[in-house]
PDB file of C-alpha atoms in Angstrom:
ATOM      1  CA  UNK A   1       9.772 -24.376 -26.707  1.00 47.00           C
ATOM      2  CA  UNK A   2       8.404 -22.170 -29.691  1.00 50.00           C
ATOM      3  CA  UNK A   3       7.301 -18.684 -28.755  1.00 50.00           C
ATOM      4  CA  UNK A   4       3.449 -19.680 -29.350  1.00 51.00           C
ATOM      5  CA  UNK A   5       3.672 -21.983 -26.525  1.00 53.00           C
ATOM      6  CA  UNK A   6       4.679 -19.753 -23.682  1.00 53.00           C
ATOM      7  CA  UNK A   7       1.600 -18.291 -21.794  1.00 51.00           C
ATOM      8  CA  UNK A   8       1.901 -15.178 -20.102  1.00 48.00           C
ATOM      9  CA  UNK A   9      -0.222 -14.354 -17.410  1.00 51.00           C
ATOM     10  CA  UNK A  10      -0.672 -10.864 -15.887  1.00 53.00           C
ATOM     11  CA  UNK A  11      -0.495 -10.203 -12.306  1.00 62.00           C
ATOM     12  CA  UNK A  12      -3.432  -9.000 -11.009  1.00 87.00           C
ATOM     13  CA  UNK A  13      -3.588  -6.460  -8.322  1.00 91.00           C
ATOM     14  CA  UNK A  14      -6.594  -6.776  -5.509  1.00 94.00           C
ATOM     15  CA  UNK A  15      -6.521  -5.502  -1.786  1.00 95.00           C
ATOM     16  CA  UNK A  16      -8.566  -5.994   1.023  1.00 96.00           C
ATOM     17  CA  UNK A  17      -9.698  -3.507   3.843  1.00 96.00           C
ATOM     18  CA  UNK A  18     -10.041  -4.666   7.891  1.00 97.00           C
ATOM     19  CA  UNK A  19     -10.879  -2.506  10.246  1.00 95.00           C
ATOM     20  CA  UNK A  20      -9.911  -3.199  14.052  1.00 95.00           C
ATOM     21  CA  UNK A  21     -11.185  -0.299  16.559  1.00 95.00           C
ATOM     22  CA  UNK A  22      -9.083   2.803  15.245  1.00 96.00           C
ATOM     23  CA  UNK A  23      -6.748   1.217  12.934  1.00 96.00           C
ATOM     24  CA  UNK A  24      -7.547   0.029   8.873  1.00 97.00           C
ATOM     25  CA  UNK A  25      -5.178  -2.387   7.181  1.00 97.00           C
ATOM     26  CA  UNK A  26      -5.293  -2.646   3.846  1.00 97.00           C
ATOM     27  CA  UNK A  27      -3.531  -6.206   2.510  1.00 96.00           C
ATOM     28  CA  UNK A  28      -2.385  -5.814  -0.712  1.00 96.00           C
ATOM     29  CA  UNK A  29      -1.672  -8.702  -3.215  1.00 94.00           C
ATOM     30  CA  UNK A  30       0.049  -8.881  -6.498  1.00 93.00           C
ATOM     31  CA  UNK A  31       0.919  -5.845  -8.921  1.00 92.00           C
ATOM     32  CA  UNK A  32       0.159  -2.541  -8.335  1.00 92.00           C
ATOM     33  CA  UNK A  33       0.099  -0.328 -11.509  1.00 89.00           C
ATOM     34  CA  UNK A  34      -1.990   2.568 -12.708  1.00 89.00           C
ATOM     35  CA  UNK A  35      -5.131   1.082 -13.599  1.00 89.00           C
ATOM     36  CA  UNK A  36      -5.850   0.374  -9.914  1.00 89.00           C
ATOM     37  CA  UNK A  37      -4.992   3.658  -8.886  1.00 88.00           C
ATOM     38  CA  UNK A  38      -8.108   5.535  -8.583  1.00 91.00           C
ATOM     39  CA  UNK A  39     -10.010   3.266  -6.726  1.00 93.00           C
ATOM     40  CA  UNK A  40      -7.309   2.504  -4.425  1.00 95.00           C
ATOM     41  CA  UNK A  41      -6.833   5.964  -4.095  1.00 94.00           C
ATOM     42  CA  UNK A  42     -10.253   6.846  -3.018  1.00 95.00           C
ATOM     43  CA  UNK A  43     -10.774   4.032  -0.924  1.00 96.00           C
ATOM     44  CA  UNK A  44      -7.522   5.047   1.146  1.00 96.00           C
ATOM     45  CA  UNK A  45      -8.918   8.727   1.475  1.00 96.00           C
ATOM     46  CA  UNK A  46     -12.301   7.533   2.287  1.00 96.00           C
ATOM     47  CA  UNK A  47     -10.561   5.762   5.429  1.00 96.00           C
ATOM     48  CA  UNK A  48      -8.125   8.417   6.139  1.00 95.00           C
ATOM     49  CA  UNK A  49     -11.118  10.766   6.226  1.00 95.00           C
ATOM     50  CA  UNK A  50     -13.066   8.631   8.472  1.00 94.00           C
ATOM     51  CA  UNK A  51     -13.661   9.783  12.490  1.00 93.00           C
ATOM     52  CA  UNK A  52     -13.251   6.672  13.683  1.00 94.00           C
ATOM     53  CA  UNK A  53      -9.702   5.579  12.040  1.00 96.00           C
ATOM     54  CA  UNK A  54      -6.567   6.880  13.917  1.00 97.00           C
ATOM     55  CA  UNK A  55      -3.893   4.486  12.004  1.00 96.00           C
ATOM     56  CA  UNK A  56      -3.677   2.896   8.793  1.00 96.00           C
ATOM     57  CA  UNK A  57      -1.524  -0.042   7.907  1.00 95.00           C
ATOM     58  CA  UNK A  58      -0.323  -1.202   4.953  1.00 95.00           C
ATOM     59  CA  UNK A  59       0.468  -5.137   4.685  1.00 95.00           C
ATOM     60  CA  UNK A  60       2.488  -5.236   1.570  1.00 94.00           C
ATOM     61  CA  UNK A  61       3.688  -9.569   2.600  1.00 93.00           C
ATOM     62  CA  UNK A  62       1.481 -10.209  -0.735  1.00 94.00           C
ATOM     63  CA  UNK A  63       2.767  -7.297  -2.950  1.00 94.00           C
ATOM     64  CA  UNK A  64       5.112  -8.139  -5.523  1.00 91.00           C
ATOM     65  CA  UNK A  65       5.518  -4.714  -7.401  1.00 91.00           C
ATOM     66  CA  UNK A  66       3.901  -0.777  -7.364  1.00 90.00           C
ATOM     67  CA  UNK A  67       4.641   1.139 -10.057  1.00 90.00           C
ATOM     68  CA  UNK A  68       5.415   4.739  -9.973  1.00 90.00           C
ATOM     69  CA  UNK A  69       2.043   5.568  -9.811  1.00 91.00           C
ATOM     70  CA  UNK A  70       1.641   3.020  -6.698  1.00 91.00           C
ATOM     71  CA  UNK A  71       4.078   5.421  -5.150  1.00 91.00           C
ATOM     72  CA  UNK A  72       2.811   8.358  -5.977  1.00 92.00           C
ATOM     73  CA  UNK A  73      -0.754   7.064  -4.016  1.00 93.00           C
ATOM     74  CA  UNK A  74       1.641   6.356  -1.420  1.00 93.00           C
ATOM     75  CA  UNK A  75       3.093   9.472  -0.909  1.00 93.00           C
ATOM     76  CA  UNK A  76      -0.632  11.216  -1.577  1.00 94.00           C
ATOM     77  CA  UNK A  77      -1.918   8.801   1.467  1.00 95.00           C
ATOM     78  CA  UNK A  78       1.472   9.829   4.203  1.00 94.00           C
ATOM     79  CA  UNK A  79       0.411  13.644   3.236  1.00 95.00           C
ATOM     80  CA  UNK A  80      -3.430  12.725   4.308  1.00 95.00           C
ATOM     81  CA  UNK A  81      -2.533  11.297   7.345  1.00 95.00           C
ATOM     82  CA  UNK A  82      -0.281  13.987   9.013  1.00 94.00           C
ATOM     83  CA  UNK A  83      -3.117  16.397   7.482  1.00 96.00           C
ATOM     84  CA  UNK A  84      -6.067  14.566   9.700  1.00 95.00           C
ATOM     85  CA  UNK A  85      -2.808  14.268  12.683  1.00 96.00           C
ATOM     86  CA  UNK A  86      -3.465  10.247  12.136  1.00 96.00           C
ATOM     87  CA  UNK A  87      -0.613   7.925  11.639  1.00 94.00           C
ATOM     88  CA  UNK A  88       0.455   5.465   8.647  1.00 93.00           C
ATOM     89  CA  UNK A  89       2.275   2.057   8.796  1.00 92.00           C
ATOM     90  CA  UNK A  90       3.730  -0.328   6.461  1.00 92.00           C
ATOM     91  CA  UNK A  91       4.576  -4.022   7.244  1.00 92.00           C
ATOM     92  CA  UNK A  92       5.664  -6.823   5.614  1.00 93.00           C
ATOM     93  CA  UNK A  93       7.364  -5.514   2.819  1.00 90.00           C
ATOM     94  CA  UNK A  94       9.044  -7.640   0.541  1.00 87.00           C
ATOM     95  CA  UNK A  95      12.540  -7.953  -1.111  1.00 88.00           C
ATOM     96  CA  UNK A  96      10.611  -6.526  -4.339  1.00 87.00           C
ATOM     97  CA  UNK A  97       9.356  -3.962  -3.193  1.00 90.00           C
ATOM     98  CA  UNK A  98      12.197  -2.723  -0.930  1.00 90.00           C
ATOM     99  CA  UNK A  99      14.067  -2.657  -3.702  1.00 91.00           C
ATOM    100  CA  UNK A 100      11.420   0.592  -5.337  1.00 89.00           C
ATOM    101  CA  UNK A 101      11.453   1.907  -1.739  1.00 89.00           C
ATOM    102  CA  UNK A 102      15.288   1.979  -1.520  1.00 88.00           C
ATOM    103  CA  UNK A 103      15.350   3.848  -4.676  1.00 88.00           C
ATOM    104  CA  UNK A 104      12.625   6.257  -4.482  1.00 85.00           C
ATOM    105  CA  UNK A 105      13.981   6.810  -0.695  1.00 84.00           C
ATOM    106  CA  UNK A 106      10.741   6.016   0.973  1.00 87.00           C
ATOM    107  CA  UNK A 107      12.224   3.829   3.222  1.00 83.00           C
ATOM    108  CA  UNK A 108      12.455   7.199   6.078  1.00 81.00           C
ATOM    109  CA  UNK A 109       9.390   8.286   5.381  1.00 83.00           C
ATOM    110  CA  UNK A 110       7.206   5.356   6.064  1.00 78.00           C
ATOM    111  CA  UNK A 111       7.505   3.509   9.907  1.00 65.00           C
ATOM    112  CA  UNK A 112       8.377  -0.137   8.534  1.00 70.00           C
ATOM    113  CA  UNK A 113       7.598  -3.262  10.480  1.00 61.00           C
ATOM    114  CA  UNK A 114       8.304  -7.089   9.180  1.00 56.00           C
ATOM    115  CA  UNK A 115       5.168  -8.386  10.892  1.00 50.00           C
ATOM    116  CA  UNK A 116       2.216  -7.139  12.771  1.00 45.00           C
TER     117      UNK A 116
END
């Protein structure tokens, strides 16, 4: 196979919010890097800062990397949510990403659940 002929595709990154009484999940899907920061970003404060959400959860079962800047949002959004005295989750994390979270030591910050 010559070079020419190998196509490579990017992953893209998208995430969906839900809202269920007092709790937001966000499900995330593909690769998180810095270009989707911001908006991800504000969209997570926007929630946090909301009256009526007490709990946000993170489904990461469709997240197949985050970058450092994926954990830096991550760390931003814990620090929100014991500022407002609300709670976040993460479930579903893949093998991937365990692997980051084992190495940037996230793994005790973050309340981690396989499924909901």
């Amino acid at each position: 196979m010559a070079l020419s002929d190998v196509v490579l595709t990017e992953v893209m990154f998208q995430y969906e919010i839900k809202q269920d009484g007092e709790k937001a999940f966000i499900l995330f899907e593909g690769s998180l890097s810095l270009k989707d920061s911001p908006k991800l970003s504000t969209d997570i404060k926007s929630l946090i800062e909301s009256e009526k959400i007490r709990e946000l959860v993170l489904d990461f079962k469709n997240l197949s990397y985050l970058d450092s800047s994926g954990v830096g949002i991550l760390l931003r959004t814990y620090s929100w949510t014991k500022e407002k005295d609300k709670q976040v989750r993460i479930i579903n994390l893949s093998d991937e990403v365990r692997t980051i979270f084992t190495i940037a030591n996230l793994l005790d910050i973050f309340q981690l659940k396989e499924e909901t």
